[in-house]
Amino acid sequence: MITVKFFAVLRERLGLAETQVDADVSTVQELVQVLKQQSERYAKELDRYQLLCAVNQNLLPLTTKVKDGDEVALFPPVTGG
């Protein structure tokens, strides 16, 4: 089971702070694909942005390997000013 947390506008648009995914995936990219296949809403919102991710609270590329028990945070690019 992988815990997926949504932040910023993703959380707002999905109306969801986190979800659990029980799927045989090896990378964050594959995890995102599984989420997109779960619902049209996921697909629409996850395709809207060039996603950033953190695995176990470390900012890493979407090509990062994941395993059972990991926590993956997904969020859109953010800017400040």
Coordinates of N, CA and C in Angstrom, one line a residue:
M1 N 0.8 -1.2 0.0 CA 0.0 0.0 0.0 C 0.9 1.2 0.0
I2 N 0.6 2.2 -0.9 CA 1.4 3.4 -1.0 C 0.4 4.6 -0.6
T3 N 0.8 5.4 0.3 CA 0.0 6.6 0.7 C 0.3 7.7 -0.3
V4 N -0.7 8.3 -0.9 CA -0.5 9.4 -1.8 C -1.2 10.7 -1.2
K5 N -0.4 11.7 -1.0 CA -0.9 13.0 -0.5 C -0.9 14.0 -1.6
F6 N -2.0 14.8 -1.6 CA -2.1 15.9 -2.5 C -2.0 17.2 -1.8
F7 N -1.3 18.1 -2.5 CA -1.0 19.4 -1.9 C -1.5 20.6 -2.8
A8 N -1.6 21.7 -2.3 CA -1.9 23.0 -3.0 C -3.2 22.8 -3.8
V9 N -3.2 23.3 -5.0 CA -4.4 23.3 -5.8 C -4.9 21.9 -6.1
L10 N -4.0 21.0 -6.2 CA -4.5 19.6 -6.4 C -5.4 19.1 -5.3
R11 N -5.1 19.4 -4.1 CA -5.9 19.1 -2.9 C -7.3 19.8 -3.0
E12 N -7.3 21.0 -3.4 CA -8.5 21.8 -3.5 C -9.4 21.2 -4.6
R13 N -8.8 21.0 -5.8 CA -9.6 20.6 -7.0 C -10.1 19.1 -6.8
L14 N -9.3 18.3 -6.2 CA -9.7 16.9 -6.0 C -10.6 16.7 -4.7
G15 N -10.6 17.7 -3.8 CA -11.4 17.7 -2.6 C -10.9 16.5 -1.7
L16 N -9.6 16.2 -1.8 CA -9.0 15.1 -1.1 C -7.6 15.4 -0.7
A17 N -7.3 15.1 0.6 CA -5.9 15.3 1.1 C -5.0 14.1 0.8
E18 N -5.6 12.9 0.9 CA -4.7 11.8 0.6 C -5.6 10.6 0.3
T19 N -4.9 9.6 -0.3 CA -5.6 8.3 -0.7 C -4.5 7.2 -0.5
Q20 N -5.0 6.0 -0.5 CA -4.1 4.8 -0.5 C -4.2 4.1 -1.8
V21 N -3.1 3.7 -2.3 CA -3.1 2.9 -3.6 C -2.4 1.6 -3.4
D22 N -3.1 0.5 -3.7 CA -2.6 -0.8 -3.6 C -2.5 -1.4 -5.0
A23 N -1.3 -1.1 -5.6 CA -1.1 -1.5 -7.0 C 0.4 -1.9 -7.2
D24 N 0.6 -2.7 -8.1 CA 2.0 -3.1 -8.4 C 2.6 -2.1 -9.3
V25 N 3.3 -1.1 -8.8 CA 4.0 -0.1 -9.5 C 5.4 0.0 -9.0
S26 N 6.3 0.5 -9.9 CA 7.7 0.6 -9.5 C 8.2 2.0 -9.5
T27 N 7.5 2.9 -10.1 CA 7.9 4.3 -10.1 C 6.7 5.3 -9.7
V28 N 7.1 6.5 -9.4 CA 6.0 7.5 -9.2 C 5.2 7.7 -10.4
Q29 N 5.8 7.7 -11.6 CA 5.1 7.9 -12.9 C 4.1 6.8 -13.0
E30 N 4.4 5.6 -12.7 CA 3.4 4.5 -12.8 C 2.3 4.6 -11.8
L31 N 2.6 5.1 -10.7 CA 1.6 5.4 -9.6 C 0.6 6.4 -10.1
V32 N 1.1 7.5 -10.7 CA 0.3 8.6 -11.3 C -0.6 8.0 -12.4
Q33 N -0.1 7.1 -13.2 CA -0.9 6.5 -14.3 C -2.0 5.6 -13.7
V34 N -1.7 4.9 -12.6 CA -2.8 4.1 -11.9 C -3.9 5.0 -11.4
L35 N -3.5 6.1 -10.8 CA -4.5 7.1 -10.3 C -5.3 7.6 -11.4
K36 N -4.7 8.0 -12.5 CA -5.5 8.5 -13.7 C -6.5 7.5 -14.2
Q37 N -6.2 6.2 -14.1 CA -7.1 5.2 -14.6 C -8.2 5.0 -13.6
Q38 N -8.1 5.4 -12.3 CA -9.1 5.2 -11.3 C -10.3 6.1 -11.6
S39 N -10.1 7.3 -12.1 CA -11.2 8.2 -12.3 C -10.9 9.3 -13.3
E40 N -11.9 9.7 -14.0 CA -11.8 10.8 -14.9 C -11.3 12.1 -14.2
R41 N -11.8 12.3 -13.0 CA -11.4 13.5 -12.2 C -9.9 13.5 -11.9
Y42 N -9.4 12.3 -11.5 CA -7.9 12.2 -11.3 C -7.2 12.5 -12.6
A43 N -7.6 11.9 -13.6 CA -6.9 12.1 -14.9 C -6.9 13.6 -15.3
K44 N -8.0 14.2 -15.2 CA -8.1 15.6 -15.6 C -7.2 16.5 -14.7
E45 N -7.2 16.3 -13.4 CA -6.4 17.2 -12.6 C -4.9 16.8 -12.6
L46 N -4.6 15.6 -12.7 CA -3.2 15.2 -12.7 C -2.5 15.5 -14.1
D47 N -3.3 15.6 -15.1 CA -2.8 16.0 -16.4 C -2.7 17.6 -16.6
R48 N -3.3 18.3 -15.7 CA -3.4 19.7 -15.8 C -2.0 20.4 -15.5
Y49 N -1.2 19.7 -14.7 CA 0.1 20.3 -14.2 C 1.3 19.4 -14.5
Q50 N 2.4 20.0 -14.6 CA 3.7 19.3 -14.6 C 4.0 19.0 -13.2
L51 N 3.7 17.8 -12.7 CA 3.7 17.5 -11.3 C 5.1 17.4 -10.7
L52 N 5.2 17.8 -9.5 CA 6.4 17.6 -8.7 C 6.0 16.5 -7.7
C53 N 7.0 15.9 -7.1 CA 6.7 14.8 -6.1 C 7.8 14.8 -5.1
A54 N 7.4 14.3 -3.9 CA 8.3 14.0 -2.8 C 8.0 12.5 -2.4
V55 N 9.0 11.8 -2.2 CA 8.9 10.4 -1.8 C 9.5 10.3 -0.4
N56 N 8.6 10.0 0.6 CA 9.1 9.9 2.0 C 9.7 11.2 2.4
Q57 N 9.1 12.3 2.0 CA 9.5 13.7 2.3 C 10.8 14.2 1.7
N58 N 11.2 13.6 0.6 CA 12.4 14.0 -0.1 C 11.9 14.4 -1.5
L59 N 12.2 15.6 -2.0 CA 11.8 16.0 -3.3 C 12.7 15.3 -4.3
L60 N 12.0 14.5 -5.2 CA 12.6 13.6 -6.1 C 11.9 13.7 -7.5
P61 N 12.6 13.2 -8.5 CA 11.9 13.1 -9.9 C 10.8 12.1 -9.9
L62 N 9.9 12.2 -10.9 CA 8.8 11.2 -11.0 C 9.3 9.8 -11.4
T63 N 10.6 9.7 -11.8 CA 11.1 8.4 -12.2 C 11.6 7.7 -11.0
T64 N 11.4 8.2 -9.8 CA 11.9 7.6 -8.6 C 11.1 6.3 -8.3
K65 N 11.9 5.3 -7.9 CA 11.3 4.0 -7.5 C 10.5 4.1 -6.2
V66 N 9.4 3.4 -6.2 CA 8.5 3.4 -4.9 C 8.3 1.9 -4.6
K67 N 7.9 1.8 -3.3 CA 7.6 0.4 -2.8 C 6.5 0.5 -1.8
D68 N 6.0 -0.6 -1.4 CA 5.0 -0.7 -0.4 C 5.4 0.0 0.9
G69 N 4.5 0.8 1.4 CA 4.8 1.5 2.6 C 5.3 2.9 2.4
D70 N 5.7 3.3 1.2 CA 6.1 4.7 0.9 C 5.0 5.7 1.0
E71 N 5.4 6.9 1.2 CA 4.5 8.1 1.1 C 4.9 8.9 0.0
V72 N 4.0 9.2 -0.9 CA 4.3 10.0 -2.1 C 3.4 11.3 -2.0
A73 N 4.0 12.4 -2.1 CA 3.3 13.7 -2.1 C 3.3 14.2 -3.6
L74 N 2.2 14.6 -4.1 CA 2.1 15.2 -5.4 C 1.6 16.6 -5.3
F75 N 2.3 17.5 -6.1 CA 1.9 18.9 -6.0 C 2.3 19.6 -7.3
P76 N 1.6 20.7 -7.7 CA 2.0 21.4 -8.9 C 3.2 22.3 -8.6
P77 N 3.8 22.8 -9.6 CA 4.9 23.8 -9.4 C 4.3 25.0 -8.7
V78 N 5.1 25.5 -7.8 CA 4.6 26.7 -7.0 C 5.6 27.8 -7.3
T79 N 5.1 29.1 -7.2 CA 5.9 30.2 -7.3 C 5.6 31.2 -6.2
G80 N 6.6 32.0 -5.9 CA 6.4 33.0 -4.8 C 6.7 34.3 -5.4
G81 N 6.4 35.3 -4.6 CA 6.7 36.6 -5.1 C 6.4 37.7 -4.1

